[in-house]
PDB file of C-alpha atoms in Angstrom:
ATOM      1  CA  UNK M   1       5.580  23.590   2.205  1.00  0.00           C
ATOM      2  CA  UNK M   2       5.952  20.740  -0.515  1.00  0.00           C
ATOM      3  CA  UNK M   3       3.540  17.670  -0.273  1.00  0.00           C
ATOM      4  CA  UNK M   4       4.773  14.416  -0.730  1.00  0.00           C
ATOM      5  CA  UNK M   5       2.649  11.563  -0.882  1.00  0.00           C
ATOM      6  CA  UNK M   6       4.665   8.049  -0.258  1.00  0.00           C
ATOM      7  CA  UNK M   7       3.072   5.077  -1.694  1.00  0.00           C
ATOM      8  CA  UNK M   8       3.697   1.786  -0.160  1.00  0.00           C
ATOM      9  CA  UNK M   9       5.578  -0.757  -1.870  1.00  0.00           C
ATOM     10  CA  UNK M  10       3.314  -2.907  -3.483  1.00  0.00           C
ATOM     11  CA  UNK M  11       4.753  -6.330  -4.484  1.00  0.00           C
ATOM     12  CA  UNK M  12       3.344  -9.311  -7.347  1.00  0.00           C
ATOM     13  CA  UNK M  13       4.583 -12.277  -6.953  1.00  0.00           C
ATOM     14  CA  UNK M  14       3.156 -14.459  -9.966  1.00  0.00           C
ATOM     15  CA  UNK M  15       4.575 -17.873 -10.176  1.00  0.00           C
ATOM     16  CA  UNK M  16       3.444 -20.910 -12.065  1.00  0.00           C
ATOM     17  CA  UNK M  17       3.051 -24.693 -11.289  1.00  0.00           C
ATOM     18  CA  UNK M  18       3.098 -25.436 -14.847  1.00  0.00           C
ATOM     19  CA  UNK M  19       6.719 -25.944 -15.436  1.00  0.00           C
ATOM     20  CA  UNK M  20       7.046 -28.233 -12.394  1.00  0.00           C
ATOM     21  CA  UNK M  21       3.983 -30.409 -13.773  1.00  0.00           C
ATOM     22  CA  UNK M  22       5.480 -30.782 -16.845  1.00  0.00           C
ATOM     23  CA  UNK M  23       9.387 -31.206 -16.479  1.00  0.00           C
ATOM     24  CA  UNK M  24      10.977 -33.135 -18.442  1.00  0.00           C
ATOM     25  CA  UNK M  25       7.833 -33.900 -20.771  1.00  0.00           C
ATOM     26  CA  UNK M  26       9.832 -32.399 -23.542  1.00  0.00           C
ATOM     27  CA  UNK M  27      12.593 -34.276 -23.064  1.00  0.00           C
ATOM     28  CA  UNK M  28      11.108 -37.905 -22.208  1.00  0.00           C
ATOM     29  CA  UNK M  29       9.100 -37.599 -26.178  1.00  0.00           C
ATOM     30  CA  UNK M  30      12.433 -36.701 -27.885  1.00  0.00           C
ATOM     31  CA  UNK M  31      14.043 -39.813 -26.801  1.00  0.00           C
ATOM     32  CA  UNK M  32      10.777 -42.482 -27.428  1.00  0.00           C
ATOM     33  CA  UNK M  33       9.593 -42.173 -23.764  1.00  0.00           C
ATOM     34  CA  UNK M  34       6.384 -42.297 -22.041  1.00  0.00           C
ATOM     35  CA  UNK M  35       5.533 -38.451 -21.669  1.00  0.00           C
ATOM     36  CA  UNK M  36       5.020 -38.661 -17.441  1.00  0.00           C
ATOM     37  CA  UNK M  37       7.334 -41.452 -17.088  1.00  0.00           C
ATOM     38  CA  UNK M  38       4.341 -44.020 -15.367  1.00  0.00           C
ATOM     39  CA  UNK M  39       2.768 -44.364 -18.242  1.00  0.00           C
ATOM     40  CA  UNK M  40       4.270 -47.631 -19.670  1.00  0.00           C
ATOM     41  CA  UNK M  41       7.194 -49.819 -18.058  1.00  0.00           C
ATOM     42  CA  UNK M  42       8.155 -52.363 -15.592  1.00  0.00           C
ATOM     43  CA  UNK M  43       6.927 -50.400 -12.749  1.00  0.00           C
ATOM     44  CA  UNK M  44       3.851 -50.367 -13.954  1.00  0.00           C
ATOM     45  CA  UNK M  45       3.294 -53.058 -16.156  1.00  0.00           C
ATOM     46  CA  UNK M  46       4.396 -56.078 -14.236  1.00  0.00           C
ATOM     47  CA  UNK M  47       2.216 -56.983 -11.105  1.00  0.00           C
ATOM     48  CA  UNK M  48       3.397 -55.483  -7.490  1.00  0.00           C
ATOM     49  CA  UNK M  49       3.287 -58.828  -5.945  1.00  0.00           C
ATOM     50  CA  UNK M  50       3.241 -62.711  -6.712  1.00  0.00           C
ATOM     51  CA  UNK M  51       2.449 -65.991  -4.813  1.00  0.00           C
ATOM     52  CA  UNK M  52       5.332 -67.456  -2.494  1.00  0.00           C
ATOM     53  CA  UNK M  53       4.255 -70.854  -5.075  1.00  0.00           C
ATOM     54  CA  UNK M  54       5.706 -68.899  -8.327  1.00  0.00           C
ATOM     55  CA  UNK M  55       1.617 -68.285  -9.858  1.00  0.00           C
ATOM     56  CA  UNK M  56       1.462 -64.876 -10.708  1.00  0.00           C
ATOM     57  CA  UNK M  57      -0.976 -62.210  -9.137  1.00  0.00           C
ATOM     58  CA  UNK M  58      -4.209 -61.490 -10.183  1.00  0.00           C
ATOM     59  CA  UNK M  59      -4.583 -58.880 -12.943  1.00  0.00           C
ATOM     60  CA  UNK M  60      -5.972 -55.437 -11.314  1.00  0.00           C
ATOM     61  CA  UNK M  61      -8.035 -53.258 -12.930  1.00  0.00           C
ATOM     62  CA  UNK M  62      -6.392 -50.330 -14.227  1.00  0.00           C
ATOM     63  CA  UNK M  63      -3.571 -53.434 -15.839  1.00  0.00           C
ATOM     64  CA  UNK M  64      -6.668 -54.731 -17.657  1.00  0.00           C
ATOM     65  CA  UNK M  65      -8.029 -51.329 -18.455  1.00  0.00           C
ATOM     66  CA  UNK M  66      -4.440 -50.759 -19.779  1.00  0.00           C
ATOM     67  CA  UNK M  67      -4.070 -54.272 -21.578  1.00  0.00           C
ATOM     68  CA  UNK M  68      -7.799 -54.011 -23.383  1.00  0.00           C
ATOM     69  CA  UNK M  69      -6.221 -50.603 -24.757  1.00  0.00           C
ATOM     70  CA  UNK M  70      -3.035 -51.960 -26.152  1.00  0.00           C
ATOM     71  CA  UNK M  71      -5.259 -54.731 -27.656  1.00  0.00           C
ATOM     72  CA  UNK M  72      -7.621 -52.440 -29.097  1.00  0.00           C
ATOM     73  CA  UNK M  73      -4.153 -50.012 -30.429  1.00  0.00           C
ATOM     74  CA  UNK M  74      -2.951 -53.307 -31.997  1.00  0.00           C
ATOM     75  CA  UNK M  75      -6.293 -53.708 -33.857  1.00  0.00           C
ATOM     76  CA  UNK M  76      -6.297 -50.101 -35.095  1.00  0.00           C
ATOM     77  CA  UNK M  77      -2.655 -50.793 -36.185  1.00  0.00           C
ATOM     78  CA  UNK M  78      -3.430 -54.101 -38.064  1.00  0.00           C
ATOM     79  CA  UNK M  79      -6.481 -52.069 -39.993  1.00  0.00           C
ATOM     80  CA  UNK M  80      -4.550 -48.782 -40.916  1.00  0.00           C
ATOM     81  CA  UNK M  81      -1.593 -51.491 -41.917  1.00  0.00           C
ATOM     82  CA  UNK M  82      -3.603 -53.584 -44.501  1.00  0.00           C
ATOM     83  CA  UNK M  83      -5.432 -50.417 -45.874  1.00  0.00           C
ATOM     84  CA  UNK M  84      -2.491 -48.842 -46.580  1.00  0.00           C
ATOM     85  CA  UNK M  85      -1.119 -51.733 -48.410  1.00  0.00           C
ATOM     86  CA  UNK M  86      -4.650 -51.729 -50.139  1.00  0.00           C
ATOM     87  CA  UNK M  87      -3.831 -47.889 -51.162  1.00  0.00           C
ATOM     88  CA  UNK M  88      -0.482 -48.802 -52.488  1.00  0.00           C
ATOM     89  CA  UNK M  89      -1.730 -51.820 -54.692  1.00  0.00           C
ATOM     90  CA  UNK M  90      -4.041 -49.676 -55.921  1.00  0.00           C
ATOM     91  CA  UNK M  91      -1.719 -46.907 -56.963  1.00  0.00           C
ATOM     92  CA  UNK M  92       0.865 -48.822 -58.018  1.00  0.00           C
ATOM     93  CA  UNK M  93      -2.332 -50.217 -60.878  1.00  0.00           C
ATOM     94  CA  UNK M  94      -3.358 -47.331 -61.622  1.00  0.00           C
ATOM     95  CA  UNK M  95      -0.022 -46.252 -62.665  1.00  0.00           C
ATOM     96  CA  UNK M  96       0.305 -49.294 -64.626  1.00  0.00           C
ATOM     97  CA  UNK M  97      -2.772 -48.430 -66.640  1.00  0.00           C
ATOM     98  CA  UNK M  98      -2.073 -45.168 -67.856  1.00  0.00           C
ATOM     99  CA  UNK M  99       1.803 -46.701 -68.852  1.00  0.00           C
ATOM    100  CA  UNK M 100      -0.308 -48.962 -70.988  1.00  0.00           C
ATOM    101  CA  UNK M 101      -2.854 -45.991 -72.359  1.00  0.00           C
ATOM    102  CA  UNK M 102      -0.012 -44.335 -73.071  1.00  0.00           C
ATOM    103  CA  UNK M 103       1.789 -47.042 -74.399  1.00  0.00           C
ATOM    104  CA  UNK M 104      -0.894 -47.867 -76.523  1.00  0.00           C
ATOM    105  CA  UNK M 105      -1.802 -44.040 -77.718  1.00  0.00           C
ATOM    106  CA  UNK M 106       1.956 -43.754 -78.905  1.00  0.00           C
ATOM    107  CA  UNK M 107       1.845 -47.112 -80.698  1.00  0.00           C
ATOM    108  CA  UNK M 108      -1.616 -46.264 -82.616  1.00  0.00           C
ATOM    109  CA  UNK M 109      -0.445 -42.812 -83.654  1.00  0.00           C
ATOM    110  CA  UNK M 110       0.837 -42.275 -87.639  1.00  0.00           C
ATOM    111  CA  UNK M 111       4.698 -43.657 -87.944  1.00  0.00           C
ATOM    112  CA  UNK M 112       7.200 -41.870 -90.802  1.00  0.00           C
ATOM    113  CA  UNK M 113       7.325 -44.230 -93.715  1.00  0.00           C
ATOM    114  CA  UNK M 114      10.654 -45.331 -95.181  1.00  0.00           C
ATOM    115  CA  UNK M 115      14.115 -45.031 -93.573  1.00  0.00           C
ATOM    116  CA  UNK M 116      15.319 -42.154 -95.554  1.00  0.00           C
ATOM    117  CA  UNK M 117      15.353 -39.256 -93.920  1.00  0.00           C
TER     118      UNK M 117
END
């Protein structure tokens, strides 16, 4: 008689939660939006409430941090922009010097005499 072995059914379920967490992030980035959808916009930038007489609500802690980050980012952009302008000016000055040197070298070379060939 042949001995039979029965192996119990083994099942392994694998799942990942990362797909649900990043759902739509690629599309939002491709369309110039924030990665998670709540990084900026009217729901995060505007106050939740205001006084009945029309006065604005005071800034919350997170809003103050976002504002400070925006200020720092604007300062950094201005600094990099100024550096780019300086680099462009320096590059054009160097190119102009090279052309002047080449022209002076070409002018100082010997030239053939007379107009007969």
